[in-house]
Amino acid sequence: MFRSLLAGAMSLAPARALQAAWGRAGAAVPGRCAVCAAWPAHPVCEACVRRFAQPLPRCRRCALRVAPGVEVCGGCLRTPPPLDACHAAVAYGYPWAACIAAFKFRGEAGWARPLALLLRSTPWVEPALEAADLVLPMPLSPQRLRERGFNQAALLARLLAPRRCDATLLLRLRPTARQVGLDLSLIHI
Ligand SMILES: [Zn+2]
Ligand SMILES: [Zn+2]
């Protein structure tokens, strides 16, 4: 029984509320929106959140986009995945891909809090977190951890479920290819 939370659905926890939460969580000194450079913003402005983080209908099993009113995509109906549910806050595309890249590949650990807030605002994520016995981040290989300096999944998991996160229970037995550029069918955890 697994649920997977992808950085990637938003209960229009209104953009304004998300902005306020980001503001409370962020630095005392306001900065510019990382997307449109509007100032001040923490760290993505209200207009950009409203424009780029609208909740979209997604398959309840794999989080792929589906037509309105469809709950489970054809692929998951034909071949049910081993996951009970998958939640995606946003598509891995403009502008979020750049934010996630800054978080994962440029060592900007400060993105953990805004991305965790974005994920928490996604439909069905809050109930999934409440129902979870444990929230387990996928570990990095020792080499990847040395390169990156932190495990981005562990930072997100601790922010999403501080009392039920355990980053020590899973072990990565073999290094896997970077997900960037991989076809969906080639992505292995
Ligand atoms: Zn903006
Ligand atoms: Zn599906």
mmCIF file of C-alpha atoms and ligand atoms in Angstrom:
data_model
loop_
_atom_site.group_PDB
_atom_site.id
_atom_site.type_symbol
_atom_site.label_atom_id
_atom_site.label_comp_id
_atom_site.label_asym_id
_atom_site.label_seq_id
_atom_site.Cartn_x
_atom_site.Cartn_y
_atom_site.Cartn_z
ATOM 1 C CA MET A 1 0.000 0.000 0.000
ATOM 2 C CA PHE A 2 1.838 3.031 -1.192
ATOM 3 C CA ARG A 3 1.006 6.567 -1.866
ATOM 4 C CA SER A 4 3.368 8.789 -3.660
ATOM 5 C CA LEU A 5 3.478 12.527 -3.347
ATOM 6 C CA LEU A 6 5.008 14.185 -6.339
ATOM 7 C CA ALA A 7 6.191 17.716 -6.407
ATOM 8 C CA GLY A 8 3.916 18.153 -8.646
ATOM 9 C CA ALA A 9 -2.729 19.300 -7.376
ATOM 10 C CA MET A 10 -3.854 22.640 -5.728
ATOM 11 C CA SER A 11 -7.149 23.115 -3.973
ATOM 12 C CA LEU A 12 -7.141 26.632 -5.067
ATOM 13 C CA ALA A 13 -5.972 27.146 -1.654
ATOM 14 C CA PRO A 14 -6.290 30.532 -2.927
ATOM 15 C CA ALA A 15 -3.088 31.878 -4.306
ATOM 16 C CA ARG A 16 -3.353 34.695 -1.804
ATOM 17 C CA ALA A 17 -3.362 32.286 1.155
ATOM 18 C CA LEU A 18 -0.412 30.420 -0.283
ATOM 19 C CA GLN A 19 1.447 33.654 -0.798
ATOM 20 C CA ALA A 20 0.746 34.649 2.796
ATOM 21 C CA ALA A 21 2.009 31.286 4.012
ATOM 22 C CA TRP A 22 5.117 31.642 1.910
ATOM 23 C CA GLY A 23 5.595 35.099 3.293
ATOM 24 C CA ARG A 24 5.323 33.887 6.879
ATOM 25 C CA ALA A 25 7.669 31.013 6.162
ATOM 26 C CA GLY A 26 10.144 32.958 4.126
ATOM 27 C CA ALA A 27 12.830 35.439 4.816
ATOM 28 C CA ALA A 28 12.076 38.669 6.615
ATOM 29 C CA VAL A 29 13.384 40.562 3.625
ATOM 30 C CA PRO A 30 11.117 40.213 0.583
ATOM 31 C CA GLY A 31 12.616 39.176 -2.723
ATOM 32 C CA ARG A 32 11.573 39.063 -6.359
ATOM 33 C CA CYS A 33 9.227 36.522 -7.909
ATOM 34 C CA ALA A 34 11.426 33.756 -9.305
ATOM 35 C CA VAL A 35 9.147 33.514 -12.356
ATOM 36 C CA CYS A 36 8.198 37.055 -13.455
ATOM 37 C CA ALA A 37 10.621 39.082 -11.329
ATOM 38 C CA ALA A 38 7.767 41.066 -9.753
ATOM 39 C CA TRP A 39 8.765 42.543 -6.439
ATOM 40 C CA PRO A 40 8.170 41.821 -3.599
ATOM 41 C CA ALA A 41 7.278 38.139 -3.703
ATOM 42 C CA HIS A 42 7.971 35.068 -1.563
ATOM 43 C CA PRO A 43 9.336 33.413 -3.706
ATOM 44 C CA VAL A 44 6.734 33.181 -6.476
ATOM 45 C CA CYS A 45 4.201 36.002 -6.728
ATOM 46 C CA GLU A 46 0.449 35.604 -6.265
ATOM 47 C CA ALA A 47 -0.231 36.207 -9.962
ATOM 48 C CA CYS A 48 2.217 33.496 -11.018
ATOM 49 C CA VAL A 49 0.820 30.981 -8.510
ATOM 50 C CA ARG A 50 -2.700 31.736 -9.781
ATOM 51 C CA ARG A 51 -1.581 31.414 -13.384
ATOM 52 C CA PHE A 52 0.698 28.401 -13.197
ATOM 53 C CA ALA A 53 -0.530 26.301 -10.237
ATOM 54 C CA GLN A 54 -4.202 25.870 -11.024
ATOM 55 C CA PRO A 55 -5.460 22.404 -10.027
ATOM 56 C CA LEU A 56 -6.063 20.195 -13.047
ATOM 57 C CA PRO A 57 -7.997 16.949 -13.321
ATOM 58 C CA ARG A 58 -5.514 14.122 -12.783
ATOM 59 C CA CYS A 59 -5.717 10.343 -12.633
ATOM 60 C CA ARG A 60 -6.165 9.291 -9.002
ATOM 61 C CA ARG A 61 -3.739 6.413 -9.478
ATOM 62 C CA CYS A 62 -0.842 7.903 -11.457
ATOM 63 C CA ALA A 63 -1.507 11.699 -11.491
ATOM 64 C CA LEU A 64 -1.402 11.995 -15.282
ATOM 65 C CA ARG A 65 -3.699 14.651 -16.778
ATOM 66 C CA VAL A 66 -7.176 13.349 -17.606
ATOM 67 C CA ALA A 67 -10.347 14.878 -19.032
ATOM 68 C CA PRO A 68 -12.680 16.580 -16.533
ATOM 69 C CA GLY A 69 -14.864 14.030 -14.766
ATOM 70 C CA VAL A 70 -12.478 11.124 -15.375
ATOM 71 C CA GLU A 71 -11.093 9.608 -12.169
ATOM 72 C CA VAL A 72 -8.696 6.960 -13.466
ATOM 73 C CA CYS A 73 -6.798 7.024 -16.770
ATOM 74 C CA GLY A 74 -7.024 4.278 -19.374
ATOM 75 C CA GLY A 75 -3.503 3.053 -18.682
ATOM 76 C CA CYS A 76 -4.231 2.546 -14.977
ATOM 77 C CA LEU A 77 -7.558 0.845 -15.795
ATOM 78 C CA ARG A 78 -5.789 -1.570 -18.162
ATOM 79 C CA THR A 79 -2.750 -2.146 -15.977
ATOM 80 C CA PRO A 80 -3.332 -0.979 -12.424
ATOM 81 C CA PRO A 81 -0.071 0.380 -10.966
ATOM 82 C CA PRO A 82 1.274 -0.843 -7.619
ATOM 83 C CA LEU A 83 0.506 2.596 -6.142
ATOM 84 C CA ASP A 84 -2.856 3.265 -4.524
ATOM 85 C CA ALA A 85 -2.624 6.931 -5.383
ATOM 86 C CA CYS A 86 -0.239 9.496 -6.727
ATOM 87 C CA HIS A 87 -0.555 13.246 -6.224
ATOM 88 C CA ALA A 88 1.053 15.886 -8.394
ATOM 89 C CA ALA A 89 0.944 19.573 -7.491
ATOM 90 C CA VAL A 90 2.042 20.869 -10.868
ATOM 91 C CA ALA A 91 3.316 19.629 -14.202
ATOM 92 C CA TYR A 92 7.069 19.318 -14.593
ATOM 93 C CA GLY A 93 7.278 22.200 -17.038
ATOM 94 C CA TYR A 94 7.458 25.954 -17.125
ATOM 95 C CA PRO A 95 7.881 27.566 -14.653
ATOM 96 C CA TRP A 96 8.109 24.882 -11.993
ATOM 97 C CA ALA A 97 10.812 22.805 -13.662
ATOM 98 C CA ALA A 98 13.253 25.673 -13.148
ATOM 99 C CA CYS A 99 12.258 26.036 -9.471
ATOM 100 C CA ILE A 100 12.662 22.303 -8.915
ATOM 101 C CA ALA A 101 15.998 22.347 -10.739
ATOM 102 C CA ALA A 102 17.198 25.161 -8.472
ATOM 103 C CA PHE A 103 16.116 23.076 -5.483
ATOM 104 C CA LYS A 104 17.605 19.784 -6.630
ATOM 105 C CA PHE A 105 20.595 20.695 -8.725
ATOM 106 C CA ARG A 106 21.764 24.114 -7.602
ATOM 107 C CA GLY A 107 21.678 23.448 -3.885
ATOM 108 C CA GLU A 108 18.952 26.014 -3.180
ATOM 109 C CA ALA A 109 17.471 24.223 -0.166
ATOM 110 C CA GLY A 110 15.284 27.272 0.539
ATOM 111 C CA TRP A 111 12.869 26.017 -2.127
ATOM 112 C CA ALA A 112 11.827 23.166 0.217
ATOM 113 C CA ARG A 113 9.331 25.277 2.154
ATOM 114 C CA PRO A 114 7.498 26.907 -0.776
ATOM 115 C CA LEU A 115 7.386 23.618 -2.682
ATOM 116 C CA ALA A 116 6.105 21.781 0.412
ATOM 117 C CA LEU A 117 3.387 24.426 0.802
ATOM 118 C CA LEU A 118 2.474 24.046 -2.867
ATOM 119 C CA LEU A 119 2.219 20.282 -2.429
ATOM 120 C CA ARG A 120 0.198 20.554 0.760
ATOM 121 C CA SER A 121 -2.271 22.874 -1.037
ATOM 122 C CA THR A 122 -2.883 20.207 -3.673
ATOM 123 C CA PRO A 123 -6.281 18.450 -3.608
ATOM 124 C CA TRP A 124 -6.228 15.173 -1.675
ATOM 125 C CA VAL A 125 -2.719 15.699 -0.290
ATOM 126 C CA GLU A 126 -3.742 16.901 3.168
ATOM 127 C CA PRO A 127 -6.090 13.905 3.750
ATOM 128 C CA ALA A 128 -3.401 11.546 2.412
ATOM 129 C CA LEU A 129 -0.891 12.980 4.876
ATOM 130 C CA GLU A 130 -3.385 12.681 7.733
ATOM 131 C CA ALA A 131 -4.112 9.053 6.847
ATOM 132 C CA ALA A 132 -0.435 8.083 6.526
ATOM 133 C CA ASP A 133 1.225 6.089 9.275
ATOM 134 C CA LEU A 134 4.637 7.103 8.005
ATOM 135 C CA VAL A 135 6.005 9.460 5.382
ATOM 136 C CA LEU A 136 9.192 8.016 3.929
ATOM 137 C CA PRO A 137 11.371 10.041 1.576
ATOM 138 C CA MET A 138 13.207 8.162 -1.155
ATOM 139 C CA PRO A 139 16.879 8.059 -0.170
ATOM 140 C CA LEU A 140 19.641 9.252 -2.491
ATOM 141 C CA SER A 141 22.668 7.152 -3.282
ATOM 142 C CA PRO A 142 25.683 8.121 -1.121
ATOM 143 C CA GLN A 143 27.359 9.594 -4.187
ATOM 144 C CA ARG A 144 24.315 11.706 -5.154
ATOM 145 C CA LEU A 145 23.979 12.845 -1.529
ATOM 146 C CA ARG A 146 27.609 13.962 -1.520
ATOM 147 C CA GLU A 147 27.124 15.859 -4.780
ATOM 148 C CA ARG A 148 23.872 17.540 -3.714
ATOM 149 C CA GLY A 149 24.592 18.016 -0.044
ATOM 150 C CA PHE A 150 21.017 17.222 1.016
ATOM 151 C CA ASN A 151 18.173 14.897 0.109
ATOM 152 C CA GLN A 152 15.443 17.125 -1.311
ATOM 153 C CA ALA A 153 12.777 14.444 -0.692
ATOM 154 C CA ALA A 154 13.721 14.276 2.993
ATOM 155 C CA LEU A 155 13.451 18.063 3.348
ATOM 156 C CA LEU A 156 9.974 17.998 1.774
ATOM 157 C CA ALA A 157 8.829 15.004 3.843
ATOM 158 C CA ARG A 158 9.961 16.603 7.117
ATOM 159 C CA LEU A 159 8.043 19.775 6.303
ATOM 160 C CA LEU A 160 4.934 17.861 5.212
ATOM 161 C CA ALA A 161 4.796 15.451 8.164
ATOM 162 C CA PRO A 162 7.283 16.454 10.852
ATOM 163 C CA ARG A 163 6.135 13.836 13.354
ATOM 164 C CA ARG A 164 5.681 10.935 10.945
ATOM 165 C CA CYS A 165 8.666 11.364 8.672
ATOM 166 C CA ASP A 166 11.448 8.821 8.982
ATOM 167 C CA ALA A 167 14.358 9.235 6.570
ATOM 168 C CA THR A 168 16.223 6.181 7.887
ATOM 169 C CA LEU A 169 13.843 3.319 7.110
ATOM 170 C CA LEU A 170 14.456 3.031 3.360
ATOM 171 C CA LEU A 171 17.784 2.048 1.833
ATOM 172 C CA ARG A 172 18.791 2.641 -1.777
ATOM 173 C CA LEU A 173 20.467 -0.561 -2.905
ATOM 174 C CA ARG A 174 21.623 0.628 -6.333
ATOM 175 C CA PRO A 175 22.114 3.986 -7.952
ATOM 176 C CA THR A 176 19.535 4.819 -10.638
ATOM 177 C CA ALA A 177 19.634 7.177 -13.592
ATOM 178 C CA ARG A 178 18.694 10.805 -13.119
ATOM 179 C CA GLN A 179 14.997 11.315 -13.837
ATOM 180 C CA VAL A 180 15.615 14.458 -15.856
ATOM 181 C CA GLY A 181 15.116 13.625 -19.538
ATOM 182 C CA LEU A 182 13.864 10.095 -18.907
ATOM 183 C CA ASP A 183 10.759 8.826 -20.607
ATOM 184 C CA LEU A 184 7.939 8.080 -18.130
ATOM 185 C CA SER A 185 8.268 4.346 -18.778
ATOM 186 C CA LEU A 186 11.965 4.485 -17.829
ATOM 187 C CA ILE A 187 11.550 6.181 -14.471
ATOM 188 C CA HIS A 188 12.309 3.801 -11.656
ATOM 189 C CA ILE A 189 12.278 4.752 -8.042
HETATM 190 ZN ZN ZN B 1 5.463 36.285 -10.576
HETATM 191 ZN ZN ZN B 2 -3.348 6.718 -14.369
#
